[in-house]
CSV table of C-alpha atoms in Angstrom, one decimal:
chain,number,residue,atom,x,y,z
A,24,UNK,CA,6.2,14.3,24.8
A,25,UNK,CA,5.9,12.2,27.9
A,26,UNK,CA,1.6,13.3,27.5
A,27,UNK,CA,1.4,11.3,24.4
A,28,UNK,CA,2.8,8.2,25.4
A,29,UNK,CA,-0.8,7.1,27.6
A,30,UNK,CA,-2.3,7.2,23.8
A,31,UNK,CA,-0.2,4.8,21.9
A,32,UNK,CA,2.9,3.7,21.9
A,33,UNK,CA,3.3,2.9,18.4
A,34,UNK,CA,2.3,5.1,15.1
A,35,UNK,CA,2.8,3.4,11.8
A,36,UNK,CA,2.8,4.7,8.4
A,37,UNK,CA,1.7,2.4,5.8
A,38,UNK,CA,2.2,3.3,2.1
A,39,UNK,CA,-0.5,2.2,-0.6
A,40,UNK,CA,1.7,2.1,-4.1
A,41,UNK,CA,0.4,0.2,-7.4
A,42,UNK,CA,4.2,0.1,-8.5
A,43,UNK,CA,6.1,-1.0,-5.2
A,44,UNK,CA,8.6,-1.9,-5.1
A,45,UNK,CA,9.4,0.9,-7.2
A,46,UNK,CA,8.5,5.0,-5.4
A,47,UNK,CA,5.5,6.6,-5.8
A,48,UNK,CA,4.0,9.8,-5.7
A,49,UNK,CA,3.3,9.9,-2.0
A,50,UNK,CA,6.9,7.9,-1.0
A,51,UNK,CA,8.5,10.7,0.5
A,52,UNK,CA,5.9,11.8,2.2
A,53,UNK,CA,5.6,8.7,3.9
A,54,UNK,CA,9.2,8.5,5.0
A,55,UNK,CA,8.6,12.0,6.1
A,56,UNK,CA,5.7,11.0,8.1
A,57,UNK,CA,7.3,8.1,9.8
A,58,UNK,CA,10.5,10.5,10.5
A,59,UNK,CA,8.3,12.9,12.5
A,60,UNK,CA,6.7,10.3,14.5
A,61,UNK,CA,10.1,9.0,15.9
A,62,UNK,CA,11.1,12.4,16.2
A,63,UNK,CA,8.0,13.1,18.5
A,64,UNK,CA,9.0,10.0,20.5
A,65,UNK,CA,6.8,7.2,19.2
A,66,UNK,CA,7.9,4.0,17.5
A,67,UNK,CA,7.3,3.9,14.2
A,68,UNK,CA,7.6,1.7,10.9
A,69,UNK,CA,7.2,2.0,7.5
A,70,UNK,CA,5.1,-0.6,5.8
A,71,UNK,CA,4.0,-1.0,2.0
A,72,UNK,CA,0.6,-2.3,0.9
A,73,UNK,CA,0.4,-4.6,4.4
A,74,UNK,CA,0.2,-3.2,7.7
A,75,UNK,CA,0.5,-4.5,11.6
A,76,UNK,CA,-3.2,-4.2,12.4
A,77,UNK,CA,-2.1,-4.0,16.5
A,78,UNK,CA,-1.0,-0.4,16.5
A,79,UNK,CA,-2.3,2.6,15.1
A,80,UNK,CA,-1.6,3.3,11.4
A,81,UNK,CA,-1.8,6.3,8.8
A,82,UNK,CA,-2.4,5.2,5.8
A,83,UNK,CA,-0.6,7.5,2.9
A,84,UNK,CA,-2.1,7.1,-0.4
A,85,UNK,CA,-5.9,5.9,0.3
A,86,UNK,CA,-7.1,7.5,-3.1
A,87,UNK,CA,-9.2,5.8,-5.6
A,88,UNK,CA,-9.0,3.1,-7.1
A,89,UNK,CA,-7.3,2.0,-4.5
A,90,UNK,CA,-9.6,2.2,-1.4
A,91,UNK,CA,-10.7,-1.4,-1.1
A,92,UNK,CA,-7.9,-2.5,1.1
A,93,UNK,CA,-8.7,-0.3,3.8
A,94,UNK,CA,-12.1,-1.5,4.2
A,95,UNK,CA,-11.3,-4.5,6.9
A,96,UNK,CA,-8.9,-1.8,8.7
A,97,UNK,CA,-10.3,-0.8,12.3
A,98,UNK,CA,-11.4,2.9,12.2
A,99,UNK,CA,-10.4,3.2,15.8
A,100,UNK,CA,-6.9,2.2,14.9
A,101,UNK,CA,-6.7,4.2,11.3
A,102,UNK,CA,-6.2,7.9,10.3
A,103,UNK,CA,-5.9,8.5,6.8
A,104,UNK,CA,-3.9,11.1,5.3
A,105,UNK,CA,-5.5,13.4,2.5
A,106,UNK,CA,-2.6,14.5,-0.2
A,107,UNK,CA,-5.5,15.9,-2.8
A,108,UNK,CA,-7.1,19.1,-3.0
A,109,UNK,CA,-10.7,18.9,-2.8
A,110,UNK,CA,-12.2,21.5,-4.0
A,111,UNK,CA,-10.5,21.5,-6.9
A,112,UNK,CA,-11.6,19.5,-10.7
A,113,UNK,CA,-9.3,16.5,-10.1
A,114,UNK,CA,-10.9,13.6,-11.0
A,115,UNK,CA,-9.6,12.0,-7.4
A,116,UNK,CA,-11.9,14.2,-5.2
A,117,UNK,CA,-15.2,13.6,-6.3
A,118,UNK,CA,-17.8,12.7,-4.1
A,119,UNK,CA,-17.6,9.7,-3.4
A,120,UNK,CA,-14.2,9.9,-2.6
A,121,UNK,CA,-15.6,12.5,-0.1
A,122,UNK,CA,-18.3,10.8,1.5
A,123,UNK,CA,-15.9,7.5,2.4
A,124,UNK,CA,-13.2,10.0,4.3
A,125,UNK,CA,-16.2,10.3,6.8
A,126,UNK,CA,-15.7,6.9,7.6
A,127,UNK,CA,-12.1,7.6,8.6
A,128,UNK,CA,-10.5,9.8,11.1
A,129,UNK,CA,-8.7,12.5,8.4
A,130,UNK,CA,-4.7,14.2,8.5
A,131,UNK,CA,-4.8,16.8,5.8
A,132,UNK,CA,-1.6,18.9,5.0
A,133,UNK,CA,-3.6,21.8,4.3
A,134,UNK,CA,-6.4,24.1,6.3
A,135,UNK,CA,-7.9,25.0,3.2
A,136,UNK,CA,-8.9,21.1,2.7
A,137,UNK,CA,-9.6,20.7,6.6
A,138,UNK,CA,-12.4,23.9,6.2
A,139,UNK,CA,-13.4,22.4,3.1
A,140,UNK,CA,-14.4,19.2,5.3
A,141,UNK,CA,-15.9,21.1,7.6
A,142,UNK,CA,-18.1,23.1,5.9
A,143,UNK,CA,-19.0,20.7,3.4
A,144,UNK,CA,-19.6,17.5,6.6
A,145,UNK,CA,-19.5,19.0,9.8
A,146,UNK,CA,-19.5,15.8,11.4
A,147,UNK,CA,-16.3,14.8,9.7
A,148,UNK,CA,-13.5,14.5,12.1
A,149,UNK,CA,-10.1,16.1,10.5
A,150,UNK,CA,-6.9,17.2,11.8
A,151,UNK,CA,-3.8,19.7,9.7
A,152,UNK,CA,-0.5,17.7,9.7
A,153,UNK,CA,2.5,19.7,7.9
A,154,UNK,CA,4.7,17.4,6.6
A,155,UNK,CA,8.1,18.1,7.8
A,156,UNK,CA,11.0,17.5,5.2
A,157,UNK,CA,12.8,14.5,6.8
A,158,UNK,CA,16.3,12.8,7.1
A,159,UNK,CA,15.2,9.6,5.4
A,160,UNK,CA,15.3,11.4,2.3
A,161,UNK,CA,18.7,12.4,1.8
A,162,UNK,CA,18.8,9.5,-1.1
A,163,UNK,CA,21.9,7.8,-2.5
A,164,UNK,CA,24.4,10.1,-1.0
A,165,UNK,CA,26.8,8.6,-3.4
A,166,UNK,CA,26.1,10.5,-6.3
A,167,UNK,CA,28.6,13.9,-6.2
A,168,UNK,CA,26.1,17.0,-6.8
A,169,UNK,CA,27.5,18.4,-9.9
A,170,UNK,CA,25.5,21.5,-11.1
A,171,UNK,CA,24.8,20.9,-15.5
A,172,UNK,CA,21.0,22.0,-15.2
A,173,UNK,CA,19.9,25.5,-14.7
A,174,UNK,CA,16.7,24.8,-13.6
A,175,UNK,CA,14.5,21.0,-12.7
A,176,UNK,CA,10.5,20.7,-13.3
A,177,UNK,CA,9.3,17.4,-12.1
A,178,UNK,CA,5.4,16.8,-12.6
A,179,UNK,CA,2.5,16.0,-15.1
A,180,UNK,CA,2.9,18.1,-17.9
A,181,UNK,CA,0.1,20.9,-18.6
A,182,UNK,CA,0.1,23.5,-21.0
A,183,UNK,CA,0.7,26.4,-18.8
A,184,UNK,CA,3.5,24.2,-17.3
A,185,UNK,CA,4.8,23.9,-21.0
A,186,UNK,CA,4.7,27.5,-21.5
A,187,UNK,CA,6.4,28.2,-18.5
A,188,UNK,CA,8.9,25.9,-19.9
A,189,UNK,CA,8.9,27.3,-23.1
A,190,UNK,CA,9.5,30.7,-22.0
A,191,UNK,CA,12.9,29.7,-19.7
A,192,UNK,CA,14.2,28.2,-22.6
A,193,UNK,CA,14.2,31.2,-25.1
A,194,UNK,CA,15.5,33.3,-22.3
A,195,UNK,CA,19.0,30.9,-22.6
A,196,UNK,CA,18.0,29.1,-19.1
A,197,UNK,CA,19.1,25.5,-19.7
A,198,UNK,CA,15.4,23.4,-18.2
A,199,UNK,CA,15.3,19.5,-17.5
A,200,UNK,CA,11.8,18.4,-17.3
A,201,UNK,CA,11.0,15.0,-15.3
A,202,UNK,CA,7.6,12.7,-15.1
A,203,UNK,CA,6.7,9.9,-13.5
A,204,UNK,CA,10.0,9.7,-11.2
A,205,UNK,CA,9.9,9.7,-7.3
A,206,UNK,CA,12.2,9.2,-4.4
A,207,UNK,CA,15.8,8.3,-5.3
A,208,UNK,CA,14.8,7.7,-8.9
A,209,UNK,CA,14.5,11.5,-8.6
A,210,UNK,CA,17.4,12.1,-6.9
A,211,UNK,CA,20.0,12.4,-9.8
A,212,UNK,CA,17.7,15.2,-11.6
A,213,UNK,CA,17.4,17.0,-8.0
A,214,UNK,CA,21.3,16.4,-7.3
A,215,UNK,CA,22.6,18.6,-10.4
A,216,UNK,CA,19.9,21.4,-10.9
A,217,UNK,CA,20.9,24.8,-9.9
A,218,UNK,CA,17.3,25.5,-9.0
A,219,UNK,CA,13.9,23.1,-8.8
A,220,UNK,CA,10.6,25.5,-10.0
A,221,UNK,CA,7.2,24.1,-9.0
A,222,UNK,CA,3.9,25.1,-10.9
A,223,UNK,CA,0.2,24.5,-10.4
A,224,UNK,CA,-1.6,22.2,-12.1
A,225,UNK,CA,-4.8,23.2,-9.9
A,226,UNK,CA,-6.3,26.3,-10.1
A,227,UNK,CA,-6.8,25.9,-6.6
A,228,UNK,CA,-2.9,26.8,-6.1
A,229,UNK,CA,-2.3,25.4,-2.8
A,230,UNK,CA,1.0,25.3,-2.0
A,231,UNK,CA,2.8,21.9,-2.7
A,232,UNK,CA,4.6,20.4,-0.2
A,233,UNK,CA,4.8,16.9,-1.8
A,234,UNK,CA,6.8,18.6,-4.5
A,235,UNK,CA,9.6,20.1,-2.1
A,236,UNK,CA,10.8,17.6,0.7
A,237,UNK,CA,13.7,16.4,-1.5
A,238,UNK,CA,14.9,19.7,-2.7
A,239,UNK,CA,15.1,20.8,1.1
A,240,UNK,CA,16.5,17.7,2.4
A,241,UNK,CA,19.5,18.2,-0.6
A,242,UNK,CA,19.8,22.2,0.1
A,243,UNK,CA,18.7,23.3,-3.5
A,244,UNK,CA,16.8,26.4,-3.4
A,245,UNK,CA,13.2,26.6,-5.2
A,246,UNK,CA,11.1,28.9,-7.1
A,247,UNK,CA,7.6,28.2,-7.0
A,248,UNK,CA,4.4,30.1,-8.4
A,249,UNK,CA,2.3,32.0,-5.8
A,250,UNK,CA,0.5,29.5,-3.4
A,251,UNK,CA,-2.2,29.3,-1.1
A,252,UNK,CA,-0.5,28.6,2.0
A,253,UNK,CA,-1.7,26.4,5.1
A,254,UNK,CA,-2.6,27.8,8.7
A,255,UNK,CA,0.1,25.4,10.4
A,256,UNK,CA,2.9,25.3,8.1
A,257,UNK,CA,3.1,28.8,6.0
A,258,UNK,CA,6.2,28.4,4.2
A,259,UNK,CA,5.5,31.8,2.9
A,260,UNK,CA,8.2,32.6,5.3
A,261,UNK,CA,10.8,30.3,4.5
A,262,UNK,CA,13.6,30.7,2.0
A,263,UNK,CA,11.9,29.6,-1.2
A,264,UNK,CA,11.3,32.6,-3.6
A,265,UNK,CA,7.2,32.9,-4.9
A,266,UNK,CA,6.2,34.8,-8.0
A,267,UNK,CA,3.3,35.3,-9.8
A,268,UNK,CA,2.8,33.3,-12.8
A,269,UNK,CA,4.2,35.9,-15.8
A,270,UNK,CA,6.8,36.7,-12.8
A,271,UNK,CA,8.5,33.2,-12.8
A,272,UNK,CA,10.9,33.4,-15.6
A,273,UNK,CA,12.5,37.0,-14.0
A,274,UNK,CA,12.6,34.8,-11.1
A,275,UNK,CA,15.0,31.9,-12.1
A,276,UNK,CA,17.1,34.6,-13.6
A,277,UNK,CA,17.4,36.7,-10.5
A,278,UNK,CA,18.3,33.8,-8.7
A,279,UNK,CA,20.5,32.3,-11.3
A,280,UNK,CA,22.7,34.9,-11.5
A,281,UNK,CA,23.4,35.6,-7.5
A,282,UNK,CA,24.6,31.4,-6.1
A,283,UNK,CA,25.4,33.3,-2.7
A,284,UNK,CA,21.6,33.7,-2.7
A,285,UNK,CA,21.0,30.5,-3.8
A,286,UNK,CA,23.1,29.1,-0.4
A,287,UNK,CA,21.3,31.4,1.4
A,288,UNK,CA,17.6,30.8,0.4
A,289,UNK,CA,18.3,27.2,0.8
A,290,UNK,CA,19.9,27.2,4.2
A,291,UNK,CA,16.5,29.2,5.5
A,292,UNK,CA,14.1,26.9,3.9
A,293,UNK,CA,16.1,24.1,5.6
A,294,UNK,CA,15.6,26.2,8.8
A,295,UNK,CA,12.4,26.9,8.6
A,296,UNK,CA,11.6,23.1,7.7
A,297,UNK,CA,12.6,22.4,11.0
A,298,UNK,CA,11.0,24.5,13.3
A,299,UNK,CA,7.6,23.6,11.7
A,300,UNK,CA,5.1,21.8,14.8
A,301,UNK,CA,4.4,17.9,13.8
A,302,UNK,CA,3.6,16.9,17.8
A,303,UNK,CA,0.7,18.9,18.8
A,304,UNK,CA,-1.3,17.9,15.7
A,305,UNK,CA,0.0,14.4,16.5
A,306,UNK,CA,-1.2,14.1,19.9
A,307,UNK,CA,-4.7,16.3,18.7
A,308,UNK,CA,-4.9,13.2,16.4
A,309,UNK,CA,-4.7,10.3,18.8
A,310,UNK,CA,-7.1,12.2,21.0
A,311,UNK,CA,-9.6,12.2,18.4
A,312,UNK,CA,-8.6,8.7,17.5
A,313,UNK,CA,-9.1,7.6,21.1
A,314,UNK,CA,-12.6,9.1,21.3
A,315,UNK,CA,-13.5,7.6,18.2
A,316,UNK,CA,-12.6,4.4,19.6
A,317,UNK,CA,-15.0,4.1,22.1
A,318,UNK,CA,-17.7,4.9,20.4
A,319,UNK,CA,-16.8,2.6,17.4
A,320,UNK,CA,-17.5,-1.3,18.5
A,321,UNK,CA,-15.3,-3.4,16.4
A,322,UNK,CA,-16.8,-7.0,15.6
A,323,UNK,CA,-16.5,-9.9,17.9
A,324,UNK,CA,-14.5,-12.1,16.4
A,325,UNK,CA,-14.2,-15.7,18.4
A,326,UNK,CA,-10.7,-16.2,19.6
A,327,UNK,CA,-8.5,-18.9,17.6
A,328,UNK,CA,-7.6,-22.1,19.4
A,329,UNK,CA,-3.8,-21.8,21.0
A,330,UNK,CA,-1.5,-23.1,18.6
A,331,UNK,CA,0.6,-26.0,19.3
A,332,UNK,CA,5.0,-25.5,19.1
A,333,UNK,CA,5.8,-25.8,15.4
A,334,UNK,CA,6.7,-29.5,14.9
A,335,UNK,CA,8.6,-30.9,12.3
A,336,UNK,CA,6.6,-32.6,9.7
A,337,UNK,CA,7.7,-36.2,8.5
A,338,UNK,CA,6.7,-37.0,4.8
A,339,UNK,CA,5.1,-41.0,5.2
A,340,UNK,CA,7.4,-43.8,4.1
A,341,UNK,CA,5.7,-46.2,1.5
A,342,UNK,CA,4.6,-49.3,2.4
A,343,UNK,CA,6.7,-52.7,1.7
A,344,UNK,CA,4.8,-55.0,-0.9
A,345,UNK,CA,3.8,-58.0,-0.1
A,346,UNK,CA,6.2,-61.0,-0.3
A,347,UNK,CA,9.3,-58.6,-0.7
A,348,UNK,CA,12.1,-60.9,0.0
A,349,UNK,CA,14.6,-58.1,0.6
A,350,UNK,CA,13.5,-54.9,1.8
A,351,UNK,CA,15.4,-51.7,1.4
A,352,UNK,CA,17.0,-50.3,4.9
A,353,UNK,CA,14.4,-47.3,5.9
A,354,UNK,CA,15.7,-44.1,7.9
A,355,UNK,CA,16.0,-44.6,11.5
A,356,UNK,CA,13.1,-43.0,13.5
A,357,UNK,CA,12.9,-39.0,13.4
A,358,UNK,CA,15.0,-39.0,10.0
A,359,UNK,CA,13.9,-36.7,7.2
A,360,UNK,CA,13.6,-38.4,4.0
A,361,UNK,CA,15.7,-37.4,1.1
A,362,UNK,CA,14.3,-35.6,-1.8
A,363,UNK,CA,14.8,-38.7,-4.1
A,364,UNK,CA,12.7,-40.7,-1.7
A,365,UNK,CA,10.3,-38.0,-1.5
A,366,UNK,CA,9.8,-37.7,-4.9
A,367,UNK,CA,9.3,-42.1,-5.7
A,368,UNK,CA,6.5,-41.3,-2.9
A,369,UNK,CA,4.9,-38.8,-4.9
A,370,UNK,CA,5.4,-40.8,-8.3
A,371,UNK,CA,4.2,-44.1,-6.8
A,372,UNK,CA,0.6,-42.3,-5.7
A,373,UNK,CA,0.7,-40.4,-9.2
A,374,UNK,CA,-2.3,-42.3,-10.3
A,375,UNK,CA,-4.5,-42.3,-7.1
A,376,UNK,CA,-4.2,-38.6,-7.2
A,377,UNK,CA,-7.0,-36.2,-9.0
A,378,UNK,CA,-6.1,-34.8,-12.1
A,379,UNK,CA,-5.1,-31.1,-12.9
A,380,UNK,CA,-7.4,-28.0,-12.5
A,381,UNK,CA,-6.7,-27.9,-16.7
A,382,UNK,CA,-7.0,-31.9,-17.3
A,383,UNK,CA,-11.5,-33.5,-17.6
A,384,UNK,CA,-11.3,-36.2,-15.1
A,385,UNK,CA,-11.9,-39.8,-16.7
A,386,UNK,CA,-15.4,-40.5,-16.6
A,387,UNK,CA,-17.0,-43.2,-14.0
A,388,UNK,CA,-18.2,-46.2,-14.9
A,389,UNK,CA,-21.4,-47.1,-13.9
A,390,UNK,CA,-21.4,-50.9,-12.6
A,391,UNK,CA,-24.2,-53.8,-14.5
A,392,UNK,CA,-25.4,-56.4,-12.6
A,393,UNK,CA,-26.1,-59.2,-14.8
A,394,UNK,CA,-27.3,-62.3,-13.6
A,395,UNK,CA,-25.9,-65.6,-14.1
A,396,UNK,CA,-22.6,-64.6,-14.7
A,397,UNK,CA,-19.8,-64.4,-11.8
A,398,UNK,CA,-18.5,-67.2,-9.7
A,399,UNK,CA,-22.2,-68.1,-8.1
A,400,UNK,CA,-24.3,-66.6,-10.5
A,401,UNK,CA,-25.4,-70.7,-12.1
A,402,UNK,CA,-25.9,-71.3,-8.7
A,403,UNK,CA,-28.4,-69.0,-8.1
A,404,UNK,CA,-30.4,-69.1,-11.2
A,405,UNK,CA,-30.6,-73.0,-10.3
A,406,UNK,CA,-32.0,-72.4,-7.1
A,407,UNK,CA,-34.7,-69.9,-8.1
A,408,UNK,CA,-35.5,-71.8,-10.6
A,409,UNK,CA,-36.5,-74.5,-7.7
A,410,UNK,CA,-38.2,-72.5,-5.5
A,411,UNK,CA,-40.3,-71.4,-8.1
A,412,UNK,CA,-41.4,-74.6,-9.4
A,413,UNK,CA,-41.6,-76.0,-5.4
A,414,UNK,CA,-43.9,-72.7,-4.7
A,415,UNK,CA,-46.4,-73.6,-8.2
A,416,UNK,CA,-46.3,-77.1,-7.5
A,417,UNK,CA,-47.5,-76.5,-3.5
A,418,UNK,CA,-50.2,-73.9,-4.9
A,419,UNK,CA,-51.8,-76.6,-7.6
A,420,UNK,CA,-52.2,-79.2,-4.5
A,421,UNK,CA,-54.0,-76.9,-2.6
């Protein structure tokens, strides 16, 4: 790997979840991601909804609504990972969602999406990444793996997901069916199935790998309906067993009845998982990413000022009132005050502050100048009064 080093040194993965700090649909895959980077020899974190803006980061989760953030990310610095599949109906991949991946340096997990891209903008720049079921996701290892459920569907419901469902449990095969839980909130549900079954919700059928990194990492063996399989990573030739949609309920049973097979299928899976190629589409990436690079120039942006050590910060003493006769002993120099005196501080300038966002300030008052009245107001009248009559007086001799 020592040819990738020159590149970067350091390949983050940042995750963009609406429910952290709870898991999301594209956790694992993240902690997948991050897993294979080490594993290729580059330093790599895991960040949610922030990221370190001095390394390179792939950004997991960049669909919409959600796409905003990303915008004052440097495209030089930033690949973003496409989990959807574009040419199917989902509402995620419509165009517009389409025309801003041009902006970005693209990892797909799938060729069919990466030809998609190409035909559809040949400019775009796009790169397969299989994701590799990794070691971070061997959740809560705690919990004893107790076989009570026949077989686990996790995933939107649909109705030819329902009838699949349907149709397992009048053939006596005990299903637990799971939404809306990732990660190690999934983990219990994964831990005591005998099998986990995966079908499409797209007629586009490519084959999910988002929906079977835990199952491998945990050694339970999988059924899943007939996929369309990617160039890099055709798990066609792993363990898991594929049927045709009316097929799948003959399936489960097969496999059901036979657990030497299910050890088996699950031990090649495993195998297979870990063979699959993450480097050389990692290093084709940061090739691309350096290219793009040089022909993107970022903004100047004025360098800050150095900043001075952190000092600590004194709160002001009040002053002494006038003619005190016995002033209160102070703190020595360099002392912190005390919260109590802290807070007599604050109270004492209570009224020279500005009120509340919530509270109407009092209104001004407008100052009158009246004449005659004040401490030399008489005074003055008089002596207008004089020059006045001096000024007539001189203008009538004249």
């Amino acid at each position: 790997m020592s040819s990738l080093q020159p590149v970067a040194r350091a390949v983050n993965v940042v995750e963009l979840n609406p429910h952290a700090p709870r898991p999301f649909a594209f956790t694992e895959v993240a902690h997948c991601l991050r897993d294979s980077i080490r594993a290729a020899g580059f330093e790599s974190d895991l960040y949610v909804n922030r990221t370190d803006s001095s390394a390179i980061s792939l950004i997991v989760g960049a669909v919409p609504p959600h796409l905003e953030p990303i915008a004052q990310l440097d495209p030089g610095k930033t690949i973003i990972f496409n989990f959807e599949q574009l040419a199917s109906d989902s509402s995620v991949t419509s165009s517009e969602y389409k025309e801003w991946l041009r902006n970005w340096l693209v990892a797909d997990y799938h060729s069919s999406n990466v030809a998609y891209l190409q035909r559809e903008y040949p400019a775009q720049q796009v790169v397969e990444f299989p994701v590799v079921p990794g070691p971070s996701l061997a959740f809560r290892p705690e919990l004893a793996a107790e076989k009570s459920v026949d077989v686990l569907f996790f995933g939107s419901p649909s109705e030819r997901r329902t009838e699949i469902v349907r149709r397992l449990t009048a053939a006596g095969i005990s299903v637990e069916t799971v939404a809306g839980a990732y990660a190690d909130e999934l983990t219990p549900a994964v831990r005591r199935a005998r099998i986990v079954l995966h079908v499409h919700f797209y007629e586009t059928g490519l084959f999910p790998v988002a929906r079977i990194l835990q199952p491998v990492v945990d050694g339970v063996p999988i059924v899943c309906e007939v996929s369309a399989f990617s160039a890099r990573s055709d798990w066609s030739r792993s363990g898991i067993v594929f049927a045709p949609y009316d097929g799948i309920v003959a399936a489960c049973q097969a496999l059901l009845r036979s657990p030497g097979e299910q050890l088996e299928r699950a031990a090649r899976t495993r195998l297979f998982a870990s063979q699959l190629d993450f480097a050389t589409p990692l290093n084709q990436a940061l090739q691309a990413l350096t290219a793009l690079s040089a022909s993107v120039t970022p903004p100047r942006v004025q360098a800050p000022q150095p900043l001075q050590p952190p000092q600590l910060i004194q709160a002001p003493r009040p002053l002494q009132p006038p003619q005190q006769s016995a002033p209160t002993e102070e703190p020595g120099d360099g002392e912190l005050l005390s919260d109590g005196e802290i807070e007599a501080i604050l109270a004492s300038e209570a009224d020279q502050l500005p009120p509340e966002s919530h509270v109407s300030a009092a209104p001004l008052k407008m100052a009158e100048r009246q004449p005659g009245k004040g401490p030399y107001g008489v005074w003055i009248v008089v002596l207008l009064l004089v020059f006045s009559f001096y000024t007539i007086w001189l203008s009538m001799g004249r």
